Short mmCIF file of C-alpha atoms in Angstrom, two decimals:
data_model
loop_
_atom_site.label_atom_id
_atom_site.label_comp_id
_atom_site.label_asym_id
_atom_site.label_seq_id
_atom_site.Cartn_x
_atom_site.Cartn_y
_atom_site.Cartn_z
CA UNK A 1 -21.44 -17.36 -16.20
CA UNK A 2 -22.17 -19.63 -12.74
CA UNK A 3 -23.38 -17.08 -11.02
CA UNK A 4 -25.73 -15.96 -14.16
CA UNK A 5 -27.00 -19.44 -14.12
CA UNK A 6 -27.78 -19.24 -10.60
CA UNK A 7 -29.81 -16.05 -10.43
CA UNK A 8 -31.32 -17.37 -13.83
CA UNK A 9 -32.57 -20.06 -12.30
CA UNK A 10 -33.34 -19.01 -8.53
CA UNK A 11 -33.86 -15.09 -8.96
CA UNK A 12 -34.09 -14.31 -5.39
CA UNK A 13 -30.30 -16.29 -4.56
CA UNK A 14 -29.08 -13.19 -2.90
CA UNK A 15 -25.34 -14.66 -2.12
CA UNK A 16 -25.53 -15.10 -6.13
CA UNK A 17 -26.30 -11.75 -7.15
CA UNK A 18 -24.10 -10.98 -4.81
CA UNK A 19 -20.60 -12.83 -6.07
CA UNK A 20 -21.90 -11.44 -9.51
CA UNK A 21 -21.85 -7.89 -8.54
CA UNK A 22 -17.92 -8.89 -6.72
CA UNK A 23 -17.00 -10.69 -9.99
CA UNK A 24 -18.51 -7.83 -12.30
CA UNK A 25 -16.65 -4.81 -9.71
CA UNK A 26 -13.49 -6.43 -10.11
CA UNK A 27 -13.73 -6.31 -13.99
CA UNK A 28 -14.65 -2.74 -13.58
CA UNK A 29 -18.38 -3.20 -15.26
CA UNK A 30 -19.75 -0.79 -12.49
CA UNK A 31 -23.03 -0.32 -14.40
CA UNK A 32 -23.33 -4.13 -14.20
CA UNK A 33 -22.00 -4.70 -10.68
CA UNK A 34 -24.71 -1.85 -9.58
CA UNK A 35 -27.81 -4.07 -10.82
CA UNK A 36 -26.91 -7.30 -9.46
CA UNK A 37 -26.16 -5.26 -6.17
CA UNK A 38 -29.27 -3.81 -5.92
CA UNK A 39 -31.27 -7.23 -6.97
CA UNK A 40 -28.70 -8.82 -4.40
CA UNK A 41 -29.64 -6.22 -1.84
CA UNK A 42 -33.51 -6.76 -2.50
CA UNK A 43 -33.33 -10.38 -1.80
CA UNK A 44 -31.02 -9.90 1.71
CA UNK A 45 -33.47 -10.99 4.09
CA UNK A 46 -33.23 -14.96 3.64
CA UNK A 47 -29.45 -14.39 4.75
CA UNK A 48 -27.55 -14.90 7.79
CA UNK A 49 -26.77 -11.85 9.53
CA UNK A 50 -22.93 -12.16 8.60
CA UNK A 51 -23.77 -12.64 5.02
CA UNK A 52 -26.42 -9.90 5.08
CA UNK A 53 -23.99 -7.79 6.44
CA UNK A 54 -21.18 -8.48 4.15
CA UNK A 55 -23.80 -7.34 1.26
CA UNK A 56 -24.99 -4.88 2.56
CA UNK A 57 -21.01 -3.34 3.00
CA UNK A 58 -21.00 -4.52 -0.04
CA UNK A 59 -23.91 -2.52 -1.79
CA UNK A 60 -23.13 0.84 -0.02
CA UNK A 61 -19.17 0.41 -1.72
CA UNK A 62 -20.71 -0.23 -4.93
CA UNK A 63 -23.20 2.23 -4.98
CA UNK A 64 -20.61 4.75 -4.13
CA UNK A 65 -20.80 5.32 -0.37
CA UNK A 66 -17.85 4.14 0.93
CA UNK A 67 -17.62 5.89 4.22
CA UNK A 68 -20.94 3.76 5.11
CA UNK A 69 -19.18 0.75 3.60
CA UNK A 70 -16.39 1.02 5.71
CA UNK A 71 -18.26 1.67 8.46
CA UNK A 72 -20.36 -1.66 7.91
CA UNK A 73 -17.36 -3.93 7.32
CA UNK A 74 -16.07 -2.56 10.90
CA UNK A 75 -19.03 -3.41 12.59
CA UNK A 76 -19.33 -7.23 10.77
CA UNK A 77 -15.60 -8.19 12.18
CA UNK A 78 -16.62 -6.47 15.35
CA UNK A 79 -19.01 -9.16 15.60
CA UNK A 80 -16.97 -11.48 13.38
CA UNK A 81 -13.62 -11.13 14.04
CA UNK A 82 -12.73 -14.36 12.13
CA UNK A 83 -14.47 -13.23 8.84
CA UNK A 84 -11.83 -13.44 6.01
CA UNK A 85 -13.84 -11.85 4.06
CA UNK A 86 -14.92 -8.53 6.10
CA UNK A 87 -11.24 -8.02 7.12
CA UNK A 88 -10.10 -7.67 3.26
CA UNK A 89 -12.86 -5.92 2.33
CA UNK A 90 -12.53 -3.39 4.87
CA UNK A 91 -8.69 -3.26 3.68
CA UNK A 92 -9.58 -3.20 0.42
CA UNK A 93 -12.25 -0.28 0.47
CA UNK A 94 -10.17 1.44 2.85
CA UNK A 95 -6.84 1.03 0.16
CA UNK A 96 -9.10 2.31 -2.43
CA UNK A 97 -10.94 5.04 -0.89
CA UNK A 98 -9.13 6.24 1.41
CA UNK A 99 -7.79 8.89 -0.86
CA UNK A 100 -10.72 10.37 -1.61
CA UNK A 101 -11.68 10.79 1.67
CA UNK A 102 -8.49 12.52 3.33
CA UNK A 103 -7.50 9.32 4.95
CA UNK A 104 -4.20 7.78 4.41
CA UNK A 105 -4.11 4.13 2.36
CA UNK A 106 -1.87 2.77 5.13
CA UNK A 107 -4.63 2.65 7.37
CA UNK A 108 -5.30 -0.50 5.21
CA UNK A 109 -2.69 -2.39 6.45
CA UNK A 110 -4.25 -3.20 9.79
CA UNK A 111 -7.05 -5.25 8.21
CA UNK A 112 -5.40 -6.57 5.67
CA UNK A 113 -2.78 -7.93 7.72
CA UNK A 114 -5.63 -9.77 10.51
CA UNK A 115 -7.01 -11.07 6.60
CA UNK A 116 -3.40 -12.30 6.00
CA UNK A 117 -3.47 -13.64 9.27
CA UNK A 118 -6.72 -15.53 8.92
CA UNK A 119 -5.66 -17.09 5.50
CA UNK A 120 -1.82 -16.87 4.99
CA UNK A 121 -2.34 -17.58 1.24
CA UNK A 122 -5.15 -14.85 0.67
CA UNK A 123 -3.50 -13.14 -2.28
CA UNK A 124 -5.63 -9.99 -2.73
CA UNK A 125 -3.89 -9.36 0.62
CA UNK A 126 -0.52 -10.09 0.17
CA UNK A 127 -1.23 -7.92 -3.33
CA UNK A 128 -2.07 -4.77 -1.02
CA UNK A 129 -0.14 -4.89 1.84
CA UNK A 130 2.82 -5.42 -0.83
CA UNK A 131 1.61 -2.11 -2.97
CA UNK A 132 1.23 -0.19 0.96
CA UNK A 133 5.34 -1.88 2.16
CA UNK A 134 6.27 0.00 -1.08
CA UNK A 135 3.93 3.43 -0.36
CA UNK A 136 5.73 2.76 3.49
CA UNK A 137 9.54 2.35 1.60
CA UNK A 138 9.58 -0.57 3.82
CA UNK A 139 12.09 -2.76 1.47
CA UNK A 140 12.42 -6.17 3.35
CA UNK A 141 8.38 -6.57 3.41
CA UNK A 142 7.93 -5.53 -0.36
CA UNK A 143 10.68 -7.98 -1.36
CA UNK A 144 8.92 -10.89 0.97
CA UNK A 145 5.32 -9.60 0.11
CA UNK A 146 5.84 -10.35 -3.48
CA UNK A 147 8.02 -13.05 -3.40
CA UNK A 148 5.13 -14.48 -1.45
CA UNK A 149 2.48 -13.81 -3.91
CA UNK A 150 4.47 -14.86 -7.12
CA UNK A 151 4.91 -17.98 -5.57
CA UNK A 152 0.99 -18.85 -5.06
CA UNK A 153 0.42 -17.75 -8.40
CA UNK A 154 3.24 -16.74 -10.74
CA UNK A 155 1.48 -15.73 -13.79
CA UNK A 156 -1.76 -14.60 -12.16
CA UNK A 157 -3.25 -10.57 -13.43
CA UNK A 158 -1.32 -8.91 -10.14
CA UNK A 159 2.59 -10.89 -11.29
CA UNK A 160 3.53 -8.41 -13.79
CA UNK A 161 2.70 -5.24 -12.29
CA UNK A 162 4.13 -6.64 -8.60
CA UNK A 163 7.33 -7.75 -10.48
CA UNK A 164 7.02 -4.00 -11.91
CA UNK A 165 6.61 -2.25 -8.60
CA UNK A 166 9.10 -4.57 -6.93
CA UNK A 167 11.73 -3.60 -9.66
CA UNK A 168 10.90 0.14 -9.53
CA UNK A 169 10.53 0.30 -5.41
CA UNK A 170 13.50 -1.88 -4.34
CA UNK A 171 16.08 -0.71 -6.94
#
């Protein structure tokens, strides 16, 4: 609803179209998260090049090109290695992807540990690297892995199906 009040009431706030196209994604309204991409994406040029970047990564995931998203969250933390946000989002669409592409998912881990790194509380990444320590049948990290992200937030949408995967994985 914040970010529909924003672009209601500046419809060129790209960063706001953009978080609404994030926020929509995430609750798997792809139709949705497509629109406010591309409005997000048509209003890119008032940003910094970082942001810019990040939404542009961004738009080429959501419209369904995620070799050239992955390919544009490498080059922001080239130039950004202390971007939070491009290292889990080149995890993330890397985890996700991947698959479809031939790749292994473990070739996620490496940016979503440097995220981890950056922000030792950044639960998306604990989430993943805990769901790629159990693809790895590395025990000791899945059992630390979610231990660590019950404890930031333990009854949060990722608790039961970590609790779940730890059960199933480590028994």
């Amino acid at each position: 609803d914040a970010f529909r009040r924003a672009t209601d009431a500046d419809p060129s706030f790209a960063l706001a179209w953009y978080r609404q196209a994030a926020a929509l994604a995430a609750s798997a309204l792809i139709g949705p998260a497509r629109e406010s991409s591309a409005r997000a994406f048509q209003h890119r040029a008032r940003l910094s090049e970082h942001d810019r970047q990040l939404l542009e990564a961004q738009h080429a995931w959501i419209t369904g090109q995620s070799g050239e998203a992955e390919r544009r969250y490498a080059s922001l933390v080239t130039g950004w290695p202390e971007s939070l946000e491009g290292w889990f989002l080149l995890g993330d669409v890397q985890f996700h992807s991947n698959p479809y592409r031939g790749k292994r998912v473990t070739l996620a881990r490496h940016p979503l540990e440097r995220a981890l790194a950056l922000d030792p509380a950044h639960l998306g990444s604990i989430t993943q690297l805990a769901r790629i320590a159990a693809l790895e049948r590395r025990p000791g990290d899945l059992s630390s892995l979610v231990e660590a992200a019950l404890a930031l937030s333990p009854t949060g949408d990722q608790a039961l199906g970590l609790r779940a995967l730890a059960a199933f994985s480590l028994s």
